[in-house]
Coordinates of C-alpha atoms and ligand atoms in Angstrom, one line a residue:
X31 CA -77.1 222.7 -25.0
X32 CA -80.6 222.2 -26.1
X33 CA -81.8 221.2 -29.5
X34 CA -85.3 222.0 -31.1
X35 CA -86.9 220.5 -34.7
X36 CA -88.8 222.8 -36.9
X37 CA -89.7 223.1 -40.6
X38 CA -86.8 224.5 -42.6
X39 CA -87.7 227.6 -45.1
X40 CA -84.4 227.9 -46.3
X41 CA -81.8 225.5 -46.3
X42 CA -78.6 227.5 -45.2
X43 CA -76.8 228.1 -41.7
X44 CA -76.3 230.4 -39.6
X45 CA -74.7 231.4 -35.5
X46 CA -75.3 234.6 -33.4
X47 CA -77.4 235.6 -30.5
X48 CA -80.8 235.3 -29.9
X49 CA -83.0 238.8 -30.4
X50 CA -86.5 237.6 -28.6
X51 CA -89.0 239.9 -30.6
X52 CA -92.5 240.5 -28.9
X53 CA -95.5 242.1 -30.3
X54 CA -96.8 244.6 -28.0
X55 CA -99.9 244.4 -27.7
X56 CA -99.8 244.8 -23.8
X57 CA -102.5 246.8 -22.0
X58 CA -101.0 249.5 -20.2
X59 CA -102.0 249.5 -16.2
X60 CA -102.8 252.5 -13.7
X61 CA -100.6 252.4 -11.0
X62 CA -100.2 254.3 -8.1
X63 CA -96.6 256.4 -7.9
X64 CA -95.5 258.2 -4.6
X65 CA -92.1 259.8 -5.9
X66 CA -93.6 261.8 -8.8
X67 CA -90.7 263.7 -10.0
X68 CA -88.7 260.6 -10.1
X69 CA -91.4 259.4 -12.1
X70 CA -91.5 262.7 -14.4
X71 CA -87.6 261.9 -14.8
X72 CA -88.3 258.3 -16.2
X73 CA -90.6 259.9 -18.9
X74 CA -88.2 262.3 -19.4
X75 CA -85.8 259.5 -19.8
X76 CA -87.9 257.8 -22.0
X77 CA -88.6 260.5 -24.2
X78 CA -85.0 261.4 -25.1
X79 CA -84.5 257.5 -25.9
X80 CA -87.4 257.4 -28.4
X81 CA -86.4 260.4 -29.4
X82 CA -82.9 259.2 -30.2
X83 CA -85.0 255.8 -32.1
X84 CA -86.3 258.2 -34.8
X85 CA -83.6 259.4 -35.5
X86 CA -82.5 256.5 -36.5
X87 CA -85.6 255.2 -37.8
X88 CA -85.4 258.6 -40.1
X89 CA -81.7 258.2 -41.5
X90 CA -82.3 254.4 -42.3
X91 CA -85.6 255.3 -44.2
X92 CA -83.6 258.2 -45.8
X93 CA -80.9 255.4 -47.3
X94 CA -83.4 252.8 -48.3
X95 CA -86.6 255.0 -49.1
X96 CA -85.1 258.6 -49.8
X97 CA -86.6 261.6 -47.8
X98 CA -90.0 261.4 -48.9
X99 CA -90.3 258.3 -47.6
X100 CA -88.8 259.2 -44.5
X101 CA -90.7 262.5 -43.2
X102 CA -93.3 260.9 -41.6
X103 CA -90.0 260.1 -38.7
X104 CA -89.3 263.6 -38.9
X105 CA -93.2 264.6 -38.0
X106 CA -93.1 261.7 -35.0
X107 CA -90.1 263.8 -33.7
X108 CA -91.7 266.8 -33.7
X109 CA -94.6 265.5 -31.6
X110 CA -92.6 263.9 -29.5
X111 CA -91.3 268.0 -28.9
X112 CA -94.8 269.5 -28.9
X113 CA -95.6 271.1 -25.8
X114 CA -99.4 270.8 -24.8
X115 CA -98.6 266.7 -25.2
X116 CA -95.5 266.9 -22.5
X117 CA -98.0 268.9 -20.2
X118 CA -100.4 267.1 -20.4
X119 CA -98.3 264.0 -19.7
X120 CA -96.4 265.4 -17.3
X121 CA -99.5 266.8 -15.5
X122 CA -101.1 263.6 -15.5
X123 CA -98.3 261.9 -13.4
X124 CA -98.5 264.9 -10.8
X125 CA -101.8 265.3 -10.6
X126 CA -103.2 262.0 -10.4
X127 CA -99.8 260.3 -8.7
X128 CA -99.6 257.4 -11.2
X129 CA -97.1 255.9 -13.6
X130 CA -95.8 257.5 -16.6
X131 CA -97.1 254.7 -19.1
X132 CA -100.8 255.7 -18.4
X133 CA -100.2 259.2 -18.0
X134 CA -98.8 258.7 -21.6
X135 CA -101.4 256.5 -22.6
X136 CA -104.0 258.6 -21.3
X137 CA -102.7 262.0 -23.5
X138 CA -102.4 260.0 -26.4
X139 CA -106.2 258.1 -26.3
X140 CA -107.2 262.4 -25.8
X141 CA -105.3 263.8 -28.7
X142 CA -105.6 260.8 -30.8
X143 CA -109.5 261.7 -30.7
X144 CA -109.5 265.4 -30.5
X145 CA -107.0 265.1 -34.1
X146 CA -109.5 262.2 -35.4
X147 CA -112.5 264.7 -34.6
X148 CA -111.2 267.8 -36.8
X149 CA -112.3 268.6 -40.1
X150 CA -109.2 269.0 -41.8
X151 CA -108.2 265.7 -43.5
X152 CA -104.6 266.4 -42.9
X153 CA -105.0 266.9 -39.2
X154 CA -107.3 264.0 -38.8
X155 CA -104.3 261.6 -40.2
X156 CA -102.4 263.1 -37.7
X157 CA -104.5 260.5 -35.0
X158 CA -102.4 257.8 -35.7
X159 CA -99.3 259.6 -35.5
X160 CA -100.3 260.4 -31.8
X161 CA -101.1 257.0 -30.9
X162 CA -97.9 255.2 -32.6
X163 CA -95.5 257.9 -30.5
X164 CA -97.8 257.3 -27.7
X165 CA -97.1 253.4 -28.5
X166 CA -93.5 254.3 -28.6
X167 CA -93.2 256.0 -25.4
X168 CA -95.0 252.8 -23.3
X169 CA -92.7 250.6 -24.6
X170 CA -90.0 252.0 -24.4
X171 CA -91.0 252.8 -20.7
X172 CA -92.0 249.4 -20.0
X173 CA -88.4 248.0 -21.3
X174 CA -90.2 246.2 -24.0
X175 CA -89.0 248.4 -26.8
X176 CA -88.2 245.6 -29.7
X177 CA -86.3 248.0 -31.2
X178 CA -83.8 246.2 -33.7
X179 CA -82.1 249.8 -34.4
X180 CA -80.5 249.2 -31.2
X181 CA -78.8 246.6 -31.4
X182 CA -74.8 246.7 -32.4
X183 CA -74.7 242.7 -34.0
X184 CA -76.8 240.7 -36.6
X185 CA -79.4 238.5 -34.6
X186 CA -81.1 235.2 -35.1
X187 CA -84.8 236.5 -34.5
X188 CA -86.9 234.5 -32.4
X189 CA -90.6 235.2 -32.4
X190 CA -94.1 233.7 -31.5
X191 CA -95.5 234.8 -35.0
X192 CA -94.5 237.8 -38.0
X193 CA -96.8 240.1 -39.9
X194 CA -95.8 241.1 -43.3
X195 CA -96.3 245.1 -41.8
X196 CA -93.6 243.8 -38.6
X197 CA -90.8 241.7 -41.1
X198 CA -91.4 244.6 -43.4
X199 CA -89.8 247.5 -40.9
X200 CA -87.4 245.4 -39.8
X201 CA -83.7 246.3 -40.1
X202 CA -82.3 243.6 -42.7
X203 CA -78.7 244.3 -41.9
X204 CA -79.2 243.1 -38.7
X205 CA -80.9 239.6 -39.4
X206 CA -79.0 236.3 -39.3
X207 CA -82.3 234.5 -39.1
X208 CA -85.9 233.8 -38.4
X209 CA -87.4 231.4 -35.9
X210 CA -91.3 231.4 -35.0
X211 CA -93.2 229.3 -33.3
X212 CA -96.1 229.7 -35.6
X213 CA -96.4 230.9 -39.6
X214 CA -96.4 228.8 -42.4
X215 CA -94.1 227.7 -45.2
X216 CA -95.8 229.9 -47.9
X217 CA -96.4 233.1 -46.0
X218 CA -94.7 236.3 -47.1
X219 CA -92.5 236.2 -44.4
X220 CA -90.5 232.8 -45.2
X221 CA -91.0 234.8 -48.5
X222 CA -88.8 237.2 -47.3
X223 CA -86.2 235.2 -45.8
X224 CA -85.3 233.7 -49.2
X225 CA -85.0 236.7 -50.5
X226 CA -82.8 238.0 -47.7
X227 CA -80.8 234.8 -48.3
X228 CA -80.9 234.1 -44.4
X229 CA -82.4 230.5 -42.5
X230 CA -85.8 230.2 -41.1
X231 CA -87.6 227.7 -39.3
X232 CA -91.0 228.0 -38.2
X233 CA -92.9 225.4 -35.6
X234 CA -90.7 225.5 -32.7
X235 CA -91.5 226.1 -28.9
X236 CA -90.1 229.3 -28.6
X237 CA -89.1 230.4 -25.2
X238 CA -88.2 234.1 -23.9
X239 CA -85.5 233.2 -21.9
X240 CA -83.6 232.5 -25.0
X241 CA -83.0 236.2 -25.6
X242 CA -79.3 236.8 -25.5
X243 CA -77.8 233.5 -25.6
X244 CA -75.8 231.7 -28.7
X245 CA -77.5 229.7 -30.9
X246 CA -77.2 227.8 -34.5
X247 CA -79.8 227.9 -36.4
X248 CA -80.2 225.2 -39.4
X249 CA -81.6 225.5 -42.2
X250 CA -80.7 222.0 -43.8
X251 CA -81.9 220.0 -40.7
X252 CA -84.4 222.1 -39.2
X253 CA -83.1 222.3 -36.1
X254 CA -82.3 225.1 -33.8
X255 CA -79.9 224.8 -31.1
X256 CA -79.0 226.7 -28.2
X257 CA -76.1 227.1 -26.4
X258 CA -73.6 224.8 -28.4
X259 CA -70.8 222.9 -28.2
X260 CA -67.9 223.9 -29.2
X261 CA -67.7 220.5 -31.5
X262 CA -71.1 222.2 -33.0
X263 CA -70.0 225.3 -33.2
X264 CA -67.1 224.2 -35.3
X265 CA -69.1 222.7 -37.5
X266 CA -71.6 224.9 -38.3
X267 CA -68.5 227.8 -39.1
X268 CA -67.4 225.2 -41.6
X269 CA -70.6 225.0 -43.3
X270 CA -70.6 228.2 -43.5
X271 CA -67.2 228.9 -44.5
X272 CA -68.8 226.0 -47.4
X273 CA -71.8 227.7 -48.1
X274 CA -69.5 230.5 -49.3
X275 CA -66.7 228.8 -51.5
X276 CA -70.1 227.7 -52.8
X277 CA -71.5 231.3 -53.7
X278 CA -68.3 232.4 -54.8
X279 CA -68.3 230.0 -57.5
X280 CA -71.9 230.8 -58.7
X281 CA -70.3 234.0 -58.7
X282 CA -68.5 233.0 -62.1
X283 CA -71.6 232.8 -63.8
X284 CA -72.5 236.2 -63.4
X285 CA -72.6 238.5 -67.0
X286 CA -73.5 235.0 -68.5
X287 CA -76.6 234.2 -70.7
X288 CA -78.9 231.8 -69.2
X289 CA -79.2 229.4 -72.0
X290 CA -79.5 225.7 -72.5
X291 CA -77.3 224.1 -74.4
X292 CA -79.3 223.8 -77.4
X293 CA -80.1 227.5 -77.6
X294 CA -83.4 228.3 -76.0
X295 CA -83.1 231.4 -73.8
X296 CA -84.9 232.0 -70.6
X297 CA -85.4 235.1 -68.7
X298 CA -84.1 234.9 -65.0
X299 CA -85.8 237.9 -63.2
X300 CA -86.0 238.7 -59.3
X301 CA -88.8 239.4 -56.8
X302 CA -88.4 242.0 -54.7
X303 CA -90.3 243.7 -52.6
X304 CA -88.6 247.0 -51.7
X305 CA -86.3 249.6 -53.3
X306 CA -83.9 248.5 -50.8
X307 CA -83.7 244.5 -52.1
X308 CA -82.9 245.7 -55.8
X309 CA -79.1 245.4 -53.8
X310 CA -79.9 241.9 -54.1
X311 CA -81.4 241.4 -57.6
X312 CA -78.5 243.3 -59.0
X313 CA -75.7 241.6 -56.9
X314 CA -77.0 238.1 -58.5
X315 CA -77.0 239.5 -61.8
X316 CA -80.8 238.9 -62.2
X317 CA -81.8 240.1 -65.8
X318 CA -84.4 242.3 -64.4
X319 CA -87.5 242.7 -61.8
X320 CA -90.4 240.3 -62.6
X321 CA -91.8 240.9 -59.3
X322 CA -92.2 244.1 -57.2
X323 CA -94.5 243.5 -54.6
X324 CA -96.0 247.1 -54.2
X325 CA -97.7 246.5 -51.2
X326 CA -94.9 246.6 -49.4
X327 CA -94.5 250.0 -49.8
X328 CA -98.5 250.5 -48.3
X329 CA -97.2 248.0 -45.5
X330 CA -94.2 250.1 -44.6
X331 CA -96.1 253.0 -44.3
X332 CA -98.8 254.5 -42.0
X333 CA -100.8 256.3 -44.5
X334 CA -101.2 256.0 -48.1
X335 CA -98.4 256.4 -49.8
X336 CA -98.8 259.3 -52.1
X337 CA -98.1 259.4 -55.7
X338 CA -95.3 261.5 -55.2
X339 CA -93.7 259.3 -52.6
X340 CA -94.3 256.1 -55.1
X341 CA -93.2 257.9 -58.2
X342 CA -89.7 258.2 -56.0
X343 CA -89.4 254.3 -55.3
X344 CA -90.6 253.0 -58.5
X345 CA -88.4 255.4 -60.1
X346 CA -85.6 254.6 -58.0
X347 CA -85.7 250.8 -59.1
X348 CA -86.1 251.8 -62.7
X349 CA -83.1 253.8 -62.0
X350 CA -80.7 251.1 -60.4
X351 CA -81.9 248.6 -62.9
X352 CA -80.3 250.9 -65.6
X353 CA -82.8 249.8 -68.9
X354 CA -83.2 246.3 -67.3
X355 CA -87.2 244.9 -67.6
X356 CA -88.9 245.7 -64.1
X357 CA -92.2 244.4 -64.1
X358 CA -94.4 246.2 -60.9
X359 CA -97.6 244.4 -59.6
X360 CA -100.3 247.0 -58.6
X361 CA -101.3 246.6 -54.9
X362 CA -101.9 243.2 -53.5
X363 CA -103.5 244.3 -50.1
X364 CA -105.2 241.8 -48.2
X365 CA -105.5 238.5 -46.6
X366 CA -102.0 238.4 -44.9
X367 CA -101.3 241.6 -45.8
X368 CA -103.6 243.8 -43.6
X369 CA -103.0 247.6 -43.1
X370 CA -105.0 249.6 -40.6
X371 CA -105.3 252.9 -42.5
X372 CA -107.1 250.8 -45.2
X373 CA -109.9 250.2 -42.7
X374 CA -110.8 247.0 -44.2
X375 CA -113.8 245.1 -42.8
X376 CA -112.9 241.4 -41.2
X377 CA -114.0 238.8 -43.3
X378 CA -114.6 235.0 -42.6
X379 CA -112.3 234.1 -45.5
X380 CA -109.6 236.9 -46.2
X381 CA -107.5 235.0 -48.7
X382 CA -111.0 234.6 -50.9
X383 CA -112.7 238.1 -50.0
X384 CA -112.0 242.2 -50.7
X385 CA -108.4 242.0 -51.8
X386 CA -105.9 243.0 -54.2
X387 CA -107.5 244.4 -57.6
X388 CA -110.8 244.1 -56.3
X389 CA -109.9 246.8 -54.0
X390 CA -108.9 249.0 -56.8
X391 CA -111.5 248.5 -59.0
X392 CA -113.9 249.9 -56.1
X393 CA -111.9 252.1 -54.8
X394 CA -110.5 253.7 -57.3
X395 CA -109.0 256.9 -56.4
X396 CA -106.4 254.5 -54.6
X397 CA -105.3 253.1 -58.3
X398 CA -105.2 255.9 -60.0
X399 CA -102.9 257.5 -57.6
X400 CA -101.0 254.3 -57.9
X401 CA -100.8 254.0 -61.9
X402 CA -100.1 258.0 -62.3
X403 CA -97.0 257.6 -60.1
X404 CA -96.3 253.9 -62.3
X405 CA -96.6 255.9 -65.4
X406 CA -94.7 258.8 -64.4
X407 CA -91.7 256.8 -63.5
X408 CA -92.0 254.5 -66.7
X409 CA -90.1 257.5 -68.1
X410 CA -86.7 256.6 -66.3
X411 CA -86.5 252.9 -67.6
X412 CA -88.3 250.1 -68.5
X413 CA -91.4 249.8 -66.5
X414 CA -94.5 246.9 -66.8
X415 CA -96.7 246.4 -65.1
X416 CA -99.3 243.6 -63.8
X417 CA -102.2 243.1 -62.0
X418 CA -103.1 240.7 -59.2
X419 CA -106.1 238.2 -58.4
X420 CA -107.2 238.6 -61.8
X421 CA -110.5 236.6 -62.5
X422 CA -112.6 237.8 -65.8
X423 CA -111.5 239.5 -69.1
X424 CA -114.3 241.9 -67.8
X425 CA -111.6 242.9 -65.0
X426 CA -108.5 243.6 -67.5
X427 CA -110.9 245.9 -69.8
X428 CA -112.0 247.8 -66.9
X429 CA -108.2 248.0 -65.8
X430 CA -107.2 249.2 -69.4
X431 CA -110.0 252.1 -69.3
X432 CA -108.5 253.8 -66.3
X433 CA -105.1 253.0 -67.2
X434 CA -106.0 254.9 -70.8
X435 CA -108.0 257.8 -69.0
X436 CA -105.2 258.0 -66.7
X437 CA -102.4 258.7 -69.5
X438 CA -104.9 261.2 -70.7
X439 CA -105.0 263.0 -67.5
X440 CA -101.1 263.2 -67.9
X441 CA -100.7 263.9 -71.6
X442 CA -103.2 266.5 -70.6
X443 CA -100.6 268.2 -67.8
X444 CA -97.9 267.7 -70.4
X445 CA -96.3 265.2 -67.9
X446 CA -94.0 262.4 -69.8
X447 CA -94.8 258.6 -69.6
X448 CA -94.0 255.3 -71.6
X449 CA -96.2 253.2 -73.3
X450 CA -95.8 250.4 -70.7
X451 CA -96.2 246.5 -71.5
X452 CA -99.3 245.0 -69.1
X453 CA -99.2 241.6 -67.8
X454 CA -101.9 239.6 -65.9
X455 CA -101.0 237.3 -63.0
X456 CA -102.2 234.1 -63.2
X457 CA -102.9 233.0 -59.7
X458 CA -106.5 231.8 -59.7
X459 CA -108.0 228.7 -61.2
X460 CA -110.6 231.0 -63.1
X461 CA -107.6 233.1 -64.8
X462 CA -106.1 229.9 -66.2
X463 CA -109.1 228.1 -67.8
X464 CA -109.9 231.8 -69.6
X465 CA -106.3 232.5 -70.4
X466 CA -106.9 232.0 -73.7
X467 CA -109.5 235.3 -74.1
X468 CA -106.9 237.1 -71.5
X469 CA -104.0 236.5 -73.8
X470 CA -105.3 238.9 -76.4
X471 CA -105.7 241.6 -74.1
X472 CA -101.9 241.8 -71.8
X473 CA -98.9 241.8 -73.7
X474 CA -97.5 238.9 -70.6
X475 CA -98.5 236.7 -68.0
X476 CA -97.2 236.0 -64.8
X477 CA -98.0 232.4 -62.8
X478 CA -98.4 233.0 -59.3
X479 CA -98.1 229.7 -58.0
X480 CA -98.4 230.4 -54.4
X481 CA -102.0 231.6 -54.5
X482 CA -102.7 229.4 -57.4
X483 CA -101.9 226.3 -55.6
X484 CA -104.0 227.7 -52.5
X485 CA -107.0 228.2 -54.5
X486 CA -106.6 225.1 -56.7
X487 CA -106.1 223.0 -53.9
X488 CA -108.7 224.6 -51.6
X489 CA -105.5 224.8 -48.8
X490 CA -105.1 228.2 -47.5
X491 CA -101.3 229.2 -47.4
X492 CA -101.1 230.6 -44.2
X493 CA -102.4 227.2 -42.2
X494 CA -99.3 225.2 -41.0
X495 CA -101.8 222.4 -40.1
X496 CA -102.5 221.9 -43.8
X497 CA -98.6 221.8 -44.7
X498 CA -98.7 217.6 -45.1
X499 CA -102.2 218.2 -47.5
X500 CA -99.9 221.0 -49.4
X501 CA -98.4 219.2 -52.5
X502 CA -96.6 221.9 -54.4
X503 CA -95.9 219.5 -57.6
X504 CA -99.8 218.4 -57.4
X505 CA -100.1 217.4 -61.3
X506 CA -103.3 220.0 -61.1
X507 CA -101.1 222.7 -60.5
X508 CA -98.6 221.7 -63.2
X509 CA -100.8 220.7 -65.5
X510 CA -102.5 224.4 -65.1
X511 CA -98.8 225.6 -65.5
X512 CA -98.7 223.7 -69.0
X513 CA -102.3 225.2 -70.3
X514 CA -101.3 228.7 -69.0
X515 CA -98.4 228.6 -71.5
X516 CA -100.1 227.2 -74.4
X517 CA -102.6 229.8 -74.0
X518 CA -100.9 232.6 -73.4
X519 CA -98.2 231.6 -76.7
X520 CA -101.5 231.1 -79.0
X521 CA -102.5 234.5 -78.2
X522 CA -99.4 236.4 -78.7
X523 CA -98.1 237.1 -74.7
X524 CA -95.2 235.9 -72.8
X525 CA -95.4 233.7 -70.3
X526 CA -93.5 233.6 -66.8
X527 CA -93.9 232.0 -63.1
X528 CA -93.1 234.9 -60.2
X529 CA -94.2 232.3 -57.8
X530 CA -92.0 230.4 -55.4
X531 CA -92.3 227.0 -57.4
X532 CA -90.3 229.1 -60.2
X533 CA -87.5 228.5 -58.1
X534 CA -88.2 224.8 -57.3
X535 CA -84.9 223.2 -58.8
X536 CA -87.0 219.7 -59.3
X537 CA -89.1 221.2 -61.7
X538 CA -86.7 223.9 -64.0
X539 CA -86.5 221.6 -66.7
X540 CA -90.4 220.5 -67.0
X541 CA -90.8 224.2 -66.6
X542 CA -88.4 224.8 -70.0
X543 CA -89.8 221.8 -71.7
X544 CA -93.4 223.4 -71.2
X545 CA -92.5 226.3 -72.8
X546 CA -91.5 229.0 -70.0
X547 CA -90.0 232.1 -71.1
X548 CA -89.2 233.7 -68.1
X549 CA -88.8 232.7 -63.9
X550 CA -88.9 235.1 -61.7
X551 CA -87.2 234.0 -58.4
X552 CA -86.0 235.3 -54.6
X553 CA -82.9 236.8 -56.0
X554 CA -80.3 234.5 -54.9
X555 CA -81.8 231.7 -56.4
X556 CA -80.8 233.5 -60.2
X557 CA -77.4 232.1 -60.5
X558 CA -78.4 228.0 -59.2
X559 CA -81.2 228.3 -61.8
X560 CA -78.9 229.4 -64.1
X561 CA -76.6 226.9 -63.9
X562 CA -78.9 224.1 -64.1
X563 CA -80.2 225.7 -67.1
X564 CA -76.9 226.2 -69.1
X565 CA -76.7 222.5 -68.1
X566 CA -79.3 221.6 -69.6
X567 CA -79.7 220.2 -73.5
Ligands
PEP248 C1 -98.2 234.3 -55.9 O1 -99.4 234.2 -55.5 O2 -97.6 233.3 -56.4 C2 -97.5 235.5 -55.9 C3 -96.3 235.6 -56.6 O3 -98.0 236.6 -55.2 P1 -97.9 236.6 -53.6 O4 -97.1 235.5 -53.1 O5 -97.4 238.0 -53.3 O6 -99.4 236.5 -53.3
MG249 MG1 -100.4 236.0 -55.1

């Protein structure tokens, strides 16, 4: 038995074995093969394996994404069937005597440039679809095909480090929980595993030969430890068995109004971040979306998502949350959340630089396409929507010009919208102290206390050295919290926190004494908040 500490993200438990995940990254080496028909077998092999991944890649986007979504499986599969590309891999391997991974590497560097060289845009997207089969076909090859689809039980993931774009196509069925050596507390991953509901820890010495064995993974310690005792193992299964006598009763409260006891109202809403996690929202009996991350749906995919393929997941949300608020945030690309396709530029300081609504407002095409699917699906429930990184009332007029010449475009077509409420988020310093002039112009606000913290504080969210520097109940913060409110109430808008601090339990009733009128949380945190809230007097 061996124990490791790290830093908890989310204080639950859980048992299972260890999935080792690895980046690949790997450069692929020319070696030289003598039995080259044994080696034309492997890629065969190979081929009918990632083949076989595709499919299942294709059916699970199909349940969580619909078809649209989806196609871009059924396109990988046909390449992977295309003729000339076999050939030449094939021929490469005979030819030359050397291992299928460069023979494979080599046809997908050539047709990855020759697509990249036409003149027909849609061709010329078809470059990357070369190189991720290509990508495909190596690791698989190599045996270092991280392929959660493949695997028959939930895992505790163990990895050096997580990219939004990697937690993002992960299968969520099949996490118990996350441990990384590296990541920090505020990242969107430990994001995602509250909203999945599962334990995290990040900081611990991760160690490969790990993969396979039985661990325990604790969220209320921060420990991790492998191979247990049976004395350990017992205890963490009645924790467990705890844990759910505890959900069970938080269960009761569902269909309940969260109110205090003296009558004020408050509107518990969930963050999600994908079509699939309004499961979740609905399952906790949130009253409604106050957070879709968008992005996600530009991280999931290799190209941009087009306004038809949009259209379908915002509608699909509006759909399952059957007249229920869901309030959409326009893409927040950037800093963390980093997608080839956008070509974006490196910058010294990402979290400060060409991100989120400053990449719509230059590129604008992008937005439009964005707000046109938005508005189009506004018509199956009750869409709003709000923008990120907002800094000048300069910013929210130019936002409400396109969004106007936009519903032109459509009334134009004949094409049906609502007259959807905008919000602004307010998750930079500069938002706050002009929240009084913004007020007049969105019908809401949203505090976005993770960025709002970073920027106040000067600590950027993603460095785990900074954590013991990072004081999330900093009386700046709050103190911004309070004047956001009294702003945002002088000028006629609502005024919520879609931040992580919204579901800091410490601070729910200071939050209701400042005035709050709505917190948007991870999902399963909607029925603890509620309770402390009908609690409250
Ligand atoms: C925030 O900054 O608080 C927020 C909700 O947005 P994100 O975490 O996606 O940056
Ligand atoms: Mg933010």
């Amino acid at each position: 038995m061996e124990r490791y500490e790290g830093k908890s993200i989310f204080r639950k438990i859980a048992m299972g074995k260890i999935f080792f995940y690895e980046k690949n990254n790997s450069v692929v080496k020319r070696e030289k093969i003598e039995d080259t028909q044994a080696e034309q077998r492997r890629f065969e092999t190979a081929r009918a394996k990632a083949q076989e991944q595709l499919q299942n890649l294709y059916e699970k986007a199909c349940r969580e994404v619909g078809e649209a979504g989806a196609a871009i499986f059924e396109v990988h599969q046909m390449m992977l069937e295309d003729e000339d590309y076999c050939e030449s891999i094939l021929n490469i391997i005979t030819r030359q005597g050397v291992n299928a991974e460069y023979a494979v590497a080599v046809t997908g560097d050539n047709f990855s440039s020759m697509f990249a060289s036409m003149d027909d845009e849609y061709m010329k997207a078809r470059a990357a679809d070369v190189k991720d089969i290509s990508e495909r076909l190596v690791r698989v090859l190599s045996g270092n095909d991280n392929d959660m689809n493949d695997l028959e039980e939930p895992v505790i993931l163990v990895a050096d480090d997580l990219a939004p774009s990697e937690t993002v196509q992960m299968d969520k069925s099949k996490l118990l929980a996350f441990v990384t050596e590296h990541g920090s507390a505020n990242s969107h991953t430990a994001i995602l595993a509250r909203t999945m509901n599962i334990p995290a820890l990040i900081g611990v010495p991760i160690q490969k030969e790990w993969n396979g064995k039985l661990a325990i993974v604790d969220g209320y310690e921060g420990t991790l430890v492998i191979d247990p005792e049976q004395e350990l193992i017992d205890k963490a299964q009645e924790t467990m068995e705890e844990e759910a006598r505890k959900e069970k009763l938080l269960k009761t409260l569902k269909g309940q109004k969260t109110v205090t006891k003296s009558g004020r109202e408050i509107h518990l809403y969930a963050n999600i971040g994908s079509v699939a996690d309004t499961g979740g929202a609905l399952m906790n009996d949130a009253e409604g979306i106050g957070l879709f991350r968008s992005e996600f749906l530009y991280l999931e995919s290799d190209h941009y998502p087009t306004e038809n393929e949009q259209f379908q997941a915002y509608k699909t949300v509006a759909e399952n949350m059957a007249g229920k608020k869901v309030i959409i945030r326009t893409l927040d690309i950037g800093a963390d959340k980093k997608v080839d396709y956008f070509n974006l530029d490196e910058e010294e300081n990402p979290a400060l630089g060409y991100r989120a609504i400053r990449i719509c407002l230059t590129r604008e095409e992008i937005f439009r396409t964005q707000l046109r699917a938005l508005l189009r699906a506004s018509a199956f429930g009750n869409i709003s929507v709000m923008f990120p990184m907002i800094i000048s009332v300069k910013e929210i007029q130019k936002i409400k010009e396109i969004l106007a010449s936009v519903k032109n475009e459509l009334k134009e077509q004949g094409i049906e919208y609502k007259d959807v409420e905008i919000g602004v988020m307010i998750e930079t310093p500069a938002s706050v102290m002009i929240s009084e002039e913004l007020a007049k112009e969105v019908d809401f606000f949203s505090i976005g206390t993770n960025d709002l913290t970073q920027y106040t504080l000067a600590i950027d969210r993603q460095n785990p050295a900074l954590d013991e520097f990072y004081d999330a109940h900093h009386p700046a913060v709050l103190r911004m919290i309070q004047m956001t409110i009294e702003n945002g109430h002088k000028g006629g808008a609502w005024v919520g926190i879609c931040g992580e601090l919204g579901a800091d339990m410490e601070l729910t009733e200071k939050f209701v004494e400042m005035g709050i009128d709505e917190l948007s949380v991870s999902p399963t945190f909607v029925l603890p908040l509620r309770e402390i809230i009908r609690n409250m007097d």
